[in-house]
Short mmCIF file of C-alpha atoms and ligand atoms in Angstrom, two decimals:
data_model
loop_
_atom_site.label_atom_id
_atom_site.label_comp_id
_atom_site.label_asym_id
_atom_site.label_seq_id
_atom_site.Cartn_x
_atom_site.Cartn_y
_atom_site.Cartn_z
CA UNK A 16 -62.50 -21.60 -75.11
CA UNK A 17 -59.79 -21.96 -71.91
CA UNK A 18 -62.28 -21.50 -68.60
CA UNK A 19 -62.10 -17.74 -67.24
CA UNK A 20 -61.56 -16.72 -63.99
CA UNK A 21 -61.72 -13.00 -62.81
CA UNK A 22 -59.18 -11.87 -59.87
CA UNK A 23 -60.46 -8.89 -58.16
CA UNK A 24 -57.48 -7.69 -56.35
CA UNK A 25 -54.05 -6.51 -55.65
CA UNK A 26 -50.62 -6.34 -57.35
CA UNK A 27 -47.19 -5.38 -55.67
CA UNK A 28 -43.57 -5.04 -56.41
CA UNK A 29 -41.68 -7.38 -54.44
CA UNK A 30 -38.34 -6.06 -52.91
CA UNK A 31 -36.76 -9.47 -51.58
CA UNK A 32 -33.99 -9.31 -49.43
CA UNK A 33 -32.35 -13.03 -48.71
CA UNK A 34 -30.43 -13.48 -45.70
CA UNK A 35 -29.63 -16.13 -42.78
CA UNK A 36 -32.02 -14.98 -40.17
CA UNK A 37 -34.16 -11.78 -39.95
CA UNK A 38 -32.89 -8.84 -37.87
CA UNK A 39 -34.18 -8.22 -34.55
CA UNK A 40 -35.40 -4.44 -33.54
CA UNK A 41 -32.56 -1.77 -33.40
CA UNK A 42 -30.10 -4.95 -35.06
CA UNK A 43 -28.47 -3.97 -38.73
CA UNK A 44 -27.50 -7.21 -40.23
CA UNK A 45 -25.81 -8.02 -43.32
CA UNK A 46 -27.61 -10.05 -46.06
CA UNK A 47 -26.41 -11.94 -48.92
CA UNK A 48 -28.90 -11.10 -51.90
CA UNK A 49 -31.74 -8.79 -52.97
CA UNK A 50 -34.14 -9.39 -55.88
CA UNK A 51 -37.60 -7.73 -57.63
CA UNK A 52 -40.47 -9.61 -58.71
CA UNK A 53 -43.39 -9.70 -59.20
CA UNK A 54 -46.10 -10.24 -56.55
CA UNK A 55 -49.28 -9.38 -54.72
CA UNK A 56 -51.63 -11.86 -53.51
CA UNK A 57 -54.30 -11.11 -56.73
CA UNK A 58 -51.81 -10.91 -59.50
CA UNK A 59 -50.07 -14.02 -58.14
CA UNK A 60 -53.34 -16.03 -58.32
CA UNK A 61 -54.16 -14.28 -61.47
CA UNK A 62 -50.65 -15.47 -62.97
CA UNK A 63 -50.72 -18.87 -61.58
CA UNK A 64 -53.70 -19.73 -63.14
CA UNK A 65 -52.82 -18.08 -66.34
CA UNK A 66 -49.77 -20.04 -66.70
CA UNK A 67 -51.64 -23.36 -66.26
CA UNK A 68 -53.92 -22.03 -68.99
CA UNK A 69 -57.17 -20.70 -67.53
CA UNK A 70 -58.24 -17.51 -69.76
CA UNK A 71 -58.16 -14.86 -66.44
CA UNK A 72 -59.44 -11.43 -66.29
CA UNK A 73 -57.74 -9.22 -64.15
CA UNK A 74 -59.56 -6.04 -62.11
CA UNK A 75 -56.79 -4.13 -60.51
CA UNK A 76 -55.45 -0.90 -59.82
CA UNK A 77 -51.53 0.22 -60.28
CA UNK A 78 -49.90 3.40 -59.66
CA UNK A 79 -48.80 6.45 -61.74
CA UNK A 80 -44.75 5.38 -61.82
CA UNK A 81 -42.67 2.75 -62.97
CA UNK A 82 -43.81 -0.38 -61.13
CA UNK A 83 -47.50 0.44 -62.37
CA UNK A 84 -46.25 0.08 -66.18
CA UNK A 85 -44.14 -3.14 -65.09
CA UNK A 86 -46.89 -5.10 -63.71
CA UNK A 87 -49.07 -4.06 -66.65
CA UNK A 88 -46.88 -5.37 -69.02
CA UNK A 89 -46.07 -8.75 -66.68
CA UNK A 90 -49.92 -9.15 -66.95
CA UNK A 91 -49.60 -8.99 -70.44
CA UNK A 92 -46.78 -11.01 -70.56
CA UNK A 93 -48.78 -13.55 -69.00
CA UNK A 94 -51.49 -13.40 -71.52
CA UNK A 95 -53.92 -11.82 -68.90
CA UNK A 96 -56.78 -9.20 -69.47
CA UNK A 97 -56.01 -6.20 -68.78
CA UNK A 98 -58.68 -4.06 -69.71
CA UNK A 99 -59.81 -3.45 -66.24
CA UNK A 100 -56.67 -2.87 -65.00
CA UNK A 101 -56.13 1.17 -64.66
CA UNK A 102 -53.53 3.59 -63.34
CA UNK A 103 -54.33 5.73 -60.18
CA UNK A 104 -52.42 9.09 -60.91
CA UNK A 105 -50.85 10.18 -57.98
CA UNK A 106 -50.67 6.93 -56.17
CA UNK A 107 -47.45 4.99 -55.55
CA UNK A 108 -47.87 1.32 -56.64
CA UNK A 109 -48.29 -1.51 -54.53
CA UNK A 110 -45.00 -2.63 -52.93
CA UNK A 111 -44.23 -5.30 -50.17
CA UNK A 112 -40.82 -5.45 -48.62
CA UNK A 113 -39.99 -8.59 -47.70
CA UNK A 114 -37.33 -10.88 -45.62
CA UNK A 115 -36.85 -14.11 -46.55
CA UNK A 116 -34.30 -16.51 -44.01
CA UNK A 117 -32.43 -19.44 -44.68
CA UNK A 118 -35.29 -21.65 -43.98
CA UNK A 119 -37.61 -20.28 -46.40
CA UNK A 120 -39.67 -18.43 -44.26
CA UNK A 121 -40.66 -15.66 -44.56
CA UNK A 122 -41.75 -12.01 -43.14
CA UNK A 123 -43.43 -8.97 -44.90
CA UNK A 124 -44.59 -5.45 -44.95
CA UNK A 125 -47.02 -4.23 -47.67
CA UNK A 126 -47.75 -0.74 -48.81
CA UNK A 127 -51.16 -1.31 -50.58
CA UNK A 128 -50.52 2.39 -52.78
CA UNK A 129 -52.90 1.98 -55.81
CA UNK A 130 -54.12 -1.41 -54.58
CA UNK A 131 -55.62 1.17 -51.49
CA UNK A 132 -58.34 2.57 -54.25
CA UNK A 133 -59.52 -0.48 -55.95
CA UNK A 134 -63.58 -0.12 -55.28
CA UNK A 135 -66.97 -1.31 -55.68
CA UNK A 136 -67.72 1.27 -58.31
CA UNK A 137 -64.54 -0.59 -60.31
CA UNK A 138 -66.57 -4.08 -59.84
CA UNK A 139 -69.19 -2.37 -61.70
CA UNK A 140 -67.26 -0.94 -64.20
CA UNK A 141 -66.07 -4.33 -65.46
CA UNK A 142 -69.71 -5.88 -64.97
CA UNK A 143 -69.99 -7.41 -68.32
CA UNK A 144 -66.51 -9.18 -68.56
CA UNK A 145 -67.44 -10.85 -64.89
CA UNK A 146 -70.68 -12.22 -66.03
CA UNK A 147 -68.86 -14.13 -67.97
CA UNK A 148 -66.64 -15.84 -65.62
CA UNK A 149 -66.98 -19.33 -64.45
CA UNK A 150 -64.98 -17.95 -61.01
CA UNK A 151 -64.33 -14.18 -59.10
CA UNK A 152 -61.12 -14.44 -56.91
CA UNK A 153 -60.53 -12.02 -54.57
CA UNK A 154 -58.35 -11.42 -51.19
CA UNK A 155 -57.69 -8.86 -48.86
CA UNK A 156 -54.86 -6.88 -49.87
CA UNK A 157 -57.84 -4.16 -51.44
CA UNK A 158 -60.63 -2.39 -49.52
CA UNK A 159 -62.94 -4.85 -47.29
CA UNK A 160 -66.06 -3.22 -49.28
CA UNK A 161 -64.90 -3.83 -52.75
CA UNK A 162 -64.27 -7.40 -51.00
CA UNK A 163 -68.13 -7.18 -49.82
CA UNK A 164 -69.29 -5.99 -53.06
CA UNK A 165 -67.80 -8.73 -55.29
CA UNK A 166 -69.08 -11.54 -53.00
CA UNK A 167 -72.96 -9.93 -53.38
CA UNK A 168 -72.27 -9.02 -57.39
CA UNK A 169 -71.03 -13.26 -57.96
CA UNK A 170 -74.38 -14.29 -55.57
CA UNK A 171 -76.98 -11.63 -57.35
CA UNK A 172 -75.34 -13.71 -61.24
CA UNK A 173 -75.07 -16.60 -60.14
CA UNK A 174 -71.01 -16.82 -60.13
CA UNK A 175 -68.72 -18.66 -58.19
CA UNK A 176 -66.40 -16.30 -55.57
CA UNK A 177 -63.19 -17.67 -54.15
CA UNK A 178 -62.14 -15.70 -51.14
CA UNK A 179 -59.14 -15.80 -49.64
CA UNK A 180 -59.05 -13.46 -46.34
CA UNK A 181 -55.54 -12.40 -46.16
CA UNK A 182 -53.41 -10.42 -45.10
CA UNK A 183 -55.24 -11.78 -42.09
CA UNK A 184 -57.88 -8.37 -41.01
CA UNK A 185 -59.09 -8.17 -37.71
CA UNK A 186 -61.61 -5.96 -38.92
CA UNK A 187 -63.39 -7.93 -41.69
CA UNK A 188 -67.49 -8.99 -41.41
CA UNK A 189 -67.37 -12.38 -41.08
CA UNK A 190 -71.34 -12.10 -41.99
CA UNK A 191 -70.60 -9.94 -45.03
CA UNK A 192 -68.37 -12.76 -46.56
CA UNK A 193 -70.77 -15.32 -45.99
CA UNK A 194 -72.05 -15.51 -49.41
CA UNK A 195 -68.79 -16.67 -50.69
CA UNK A 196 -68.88 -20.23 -52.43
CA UNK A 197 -65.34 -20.65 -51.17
CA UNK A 198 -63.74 -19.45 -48.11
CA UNK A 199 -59.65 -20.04 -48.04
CA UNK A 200 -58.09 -18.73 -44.92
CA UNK A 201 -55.05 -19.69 -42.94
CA UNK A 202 -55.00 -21.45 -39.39
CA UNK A 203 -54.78 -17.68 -37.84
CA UNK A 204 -57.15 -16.04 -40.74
CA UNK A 205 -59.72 -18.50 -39.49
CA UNK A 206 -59.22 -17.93 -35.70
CA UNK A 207 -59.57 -14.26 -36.76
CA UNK A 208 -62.69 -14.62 -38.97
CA UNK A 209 -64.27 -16.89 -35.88
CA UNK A 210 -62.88 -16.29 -33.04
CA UNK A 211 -62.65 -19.71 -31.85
CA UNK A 212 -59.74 -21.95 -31.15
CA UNK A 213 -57.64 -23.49 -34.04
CA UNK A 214 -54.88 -25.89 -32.09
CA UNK A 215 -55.56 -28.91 -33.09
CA UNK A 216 -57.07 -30.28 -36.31
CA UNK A 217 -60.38 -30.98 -34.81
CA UNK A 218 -60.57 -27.37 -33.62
CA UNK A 219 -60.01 -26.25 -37.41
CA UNK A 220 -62.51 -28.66 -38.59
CA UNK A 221 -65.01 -27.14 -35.64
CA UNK A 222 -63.80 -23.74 -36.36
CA UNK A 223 -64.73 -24.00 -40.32
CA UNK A 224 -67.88 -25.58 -39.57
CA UNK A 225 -69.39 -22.76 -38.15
CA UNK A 226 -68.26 -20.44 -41.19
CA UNK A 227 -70.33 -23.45 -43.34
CA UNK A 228 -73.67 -22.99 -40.80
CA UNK A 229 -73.15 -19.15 -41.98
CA UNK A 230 -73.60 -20.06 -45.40
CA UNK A 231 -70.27 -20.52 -46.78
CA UNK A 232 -70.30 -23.29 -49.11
CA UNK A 233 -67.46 -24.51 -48.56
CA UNK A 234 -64.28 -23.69 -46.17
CA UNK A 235 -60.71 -24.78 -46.92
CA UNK A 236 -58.47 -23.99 -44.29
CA UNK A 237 -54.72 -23.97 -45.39
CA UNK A 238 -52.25 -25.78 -42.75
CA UNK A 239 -48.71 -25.04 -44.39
CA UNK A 240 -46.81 -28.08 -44.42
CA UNK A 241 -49.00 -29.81 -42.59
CA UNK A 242 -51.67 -29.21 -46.14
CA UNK A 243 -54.74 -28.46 -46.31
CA UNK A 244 -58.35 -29.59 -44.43
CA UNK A 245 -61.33 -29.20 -47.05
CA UNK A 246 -64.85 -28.68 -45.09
CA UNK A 247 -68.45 -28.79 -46.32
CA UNK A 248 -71.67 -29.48 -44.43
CA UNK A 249 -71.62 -33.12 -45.25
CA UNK A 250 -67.80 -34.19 -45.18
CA UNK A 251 -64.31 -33.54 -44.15
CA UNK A 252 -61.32 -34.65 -46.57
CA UNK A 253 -57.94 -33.96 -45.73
CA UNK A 254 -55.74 -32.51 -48.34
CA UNK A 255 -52.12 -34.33 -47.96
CA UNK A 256 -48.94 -32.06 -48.18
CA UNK A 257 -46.78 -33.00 -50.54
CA UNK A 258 -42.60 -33.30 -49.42
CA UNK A 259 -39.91 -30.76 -50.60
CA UNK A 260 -37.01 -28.93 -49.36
CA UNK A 261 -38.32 -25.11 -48.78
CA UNK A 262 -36.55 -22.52 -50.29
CA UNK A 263 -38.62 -19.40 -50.53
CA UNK A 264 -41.96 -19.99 -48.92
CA UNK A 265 -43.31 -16.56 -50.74
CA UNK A 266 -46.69 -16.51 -52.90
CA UNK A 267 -47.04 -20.41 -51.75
CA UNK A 268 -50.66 -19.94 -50.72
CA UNK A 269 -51.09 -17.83 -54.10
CA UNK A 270 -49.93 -20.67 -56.28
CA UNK A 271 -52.37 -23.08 -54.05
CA UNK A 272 -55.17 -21.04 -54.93
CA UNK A 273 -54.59 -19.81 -58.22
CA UNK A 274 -53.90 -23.03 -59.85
CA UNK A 275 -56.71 -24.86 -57.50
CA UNK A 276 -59.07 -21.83 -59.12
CA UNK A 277 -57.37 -23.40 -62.90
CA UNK A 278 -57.84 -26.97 -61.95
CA UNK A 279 -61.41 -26.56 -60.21
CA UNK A 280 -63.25 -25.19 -63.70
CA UNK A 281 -61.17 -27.22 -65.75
CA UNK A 282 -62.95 -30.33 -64.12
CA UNK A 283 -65.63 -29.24 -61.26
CA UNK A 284 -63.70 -31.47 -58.84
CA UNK A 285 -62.95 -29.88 -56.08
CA UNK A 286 -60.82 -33.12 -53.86
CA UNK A 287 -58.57 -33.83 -56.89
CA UNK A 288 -58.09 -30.14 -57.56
CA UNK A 289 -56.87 -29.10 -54.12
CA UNK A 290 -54.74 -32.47 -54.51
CA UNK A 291 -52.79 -30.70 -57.58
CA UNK A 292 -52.90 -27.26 -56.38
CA UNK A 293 -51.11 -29.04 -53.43
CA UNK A 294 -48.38 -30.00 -55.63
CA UNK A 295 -48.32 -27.03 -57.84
CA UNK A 296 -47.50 -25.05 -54.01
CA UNK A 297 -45.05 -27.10 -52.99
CA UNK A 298 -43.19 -27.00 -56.05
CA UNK A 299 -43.57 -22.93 -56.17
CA UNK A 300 -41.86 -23.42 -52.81
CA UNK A 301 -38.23 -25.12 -54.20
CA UNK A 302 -37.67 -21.68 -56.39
CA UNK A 303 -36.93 -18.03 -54.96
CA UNK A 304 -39.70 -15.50 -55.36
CA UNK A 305 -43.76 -15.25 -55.48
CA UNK A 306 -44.23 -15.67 -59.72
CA UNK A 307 -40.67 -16.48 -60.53
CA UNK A 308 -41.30 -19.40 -58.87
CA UNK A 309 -44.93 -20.76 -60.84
CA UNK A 310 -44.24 -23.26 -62.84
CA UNK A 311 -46.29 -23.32 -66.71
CA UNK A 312 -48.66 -26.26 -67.67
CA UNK A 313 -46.27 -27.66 -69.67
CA UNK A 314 -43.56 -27.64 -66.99
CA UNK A 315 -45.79 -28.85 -64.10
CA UNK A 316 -46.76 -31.93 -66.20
CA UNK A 317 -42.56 -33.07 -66.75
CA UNK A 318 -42.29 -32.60 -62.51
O1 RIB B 401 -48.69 -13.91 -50.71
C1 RIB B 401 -47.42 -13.41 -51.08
C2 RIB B 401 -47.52 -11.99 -51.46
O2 RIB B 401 -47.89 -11.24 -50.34
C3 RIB B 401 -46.23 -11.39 -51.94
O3 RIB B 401 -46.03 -11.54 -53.31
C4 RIB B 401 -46.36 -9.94 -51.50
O4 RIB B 401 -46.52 -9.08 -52.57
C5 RIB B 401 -47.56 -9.89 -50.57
O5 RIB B 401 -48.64 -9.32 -51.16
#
């Protein structure tokens, strides 16, 4: 049987607008192309790490219109479980709005919608299917208790939690997330979640060490193209980047995580994992759009 992994979290429409630079306040600019996809920080994990053939369970919530049916069937599409996925009536889906320039980069607003009523009660609900994951992903695009109440529901049966704290939340515990096997944040997630300096390199690797003296097990702070620095209490590895041309930055950090999540229970090695999922970003990075742009197994293997 393919390893499971269970993503606890959000889903969005993405509506992409591509043009030169972004517009400045009061500024109406003219742009050169618009697309929808698929995206939200938990289905894009959840879809990366399907398409490189983990078995993944997804708890999520969608709204009562048209988007909520679309990402229902894109789950499906992607051959992930969507029996704990349910419709909020009412509730606009998730959508993000998002600007993408002609160096890649990026900038976006997110209306959570559905995502906005994903709770602990829902974590619960879909007890028996978690049990029997090797792995819980979650983020923070759903409410910072659900968040809370996964982390204490993989501790109390003994399963692994990936948590990846963004959008970056000035308001999150950092001592309710300290249960978390894995802690993924950003350069400014981290400064956020510590409130210490991240600069320089050795101010990450300070930074992440006090998450581990929490009780994290371990921290790996993302560094764009610079990579990725992987921190546990007895060692400090540095994850390389790997080279490409940027076209769309969007979901990059998803497609690190989601296909680290595929590679890590596929072979409990965390250093050669993060080395693929490093490649596996980067390439998401050469396409346009958050899922459009995740490559399958099969694919990722010819590159
Ligand atoms: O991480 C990228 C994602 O952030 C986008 O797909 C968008 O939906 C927002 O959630």
């Amino acid at each position: 049987m393919a390893p499971r992994i269970a993503v606890i979290g959000s889903n969005m429409m993405d509506l992409v607008t591509y043009g030169a630079r972004m517009a400045v306040p009061g500024e109406t600019l003219g742009a050169s192309d618009f697309a929808i996809g698929f995206g939200g920080k938990g289905a894009n994990q959840a879809v990366a790490a399907a398409r490189l053939g983990a078995e993944v369970v997804m708890v999520a919530k969608v709204g009562s219109d048209d988007f909520g049916d679309r990402q229902i069937e894109n789950f499906r599409a992607n051959g992930i479980d969507v029996a704990h996925v349910e419709r909020v009536e009412g509730a606009s889906s998730g959508v993000a709005s998002i600007f993408v320039d002609a160096h890649g980069e990026n900038a976006i607003l997110i209306v959570k919608g559905a995502n906005a009523s994903l709770l602990p009660e829902d974590v619960d609900a879909a007890a028996d299917v978690l049990k029997r994951c090797a792995l819980i992903l979650l983020q923070n695009e759903v409410p910072a208790e659900t968040v809370y109440y996964a982390i204490d529901f993989g501790r109390a049966h003994g399963i692994e939690v990936l948590f990846n704290p963004a959008p970056a939340d000035a308001d999150l515990d950092p001592e309710r997330i300290r249960n978390a096997t894995f802690l993924v944040p950003n350069e400014t997630e981290l400064a956020l979640l510590t409130g210490l300096p991240v600069g320089t390199e050795e101010e990450v690797e300070a930074a992440a060490r006090e998450l581990i003296k929490k009780g994290v097990g371990t921290v790996v702070v993302t560094m764009g193209s610079r990579g990725a620095l992987l921190v546990e209490a007895g060692e400090t590895h540095r994850v390389a980047p790997f080279a490409v041309q940027a076209v769309d930055t969007t979901g990059a950090g998803d497609a690190f995580i989601g296909s680290f999540a595929c590679f890590y229970i596929e072979t409990g090695d965390v250093k050669a994992s993060l080395a693929q999922a490093a490649r596996y970003a980067a390439l998401s990075i050469t396409r346009r759009g958050a899922q459009a742009s995740y490559l399958r197994a099969a694919e990722f293997e010819r590159v």
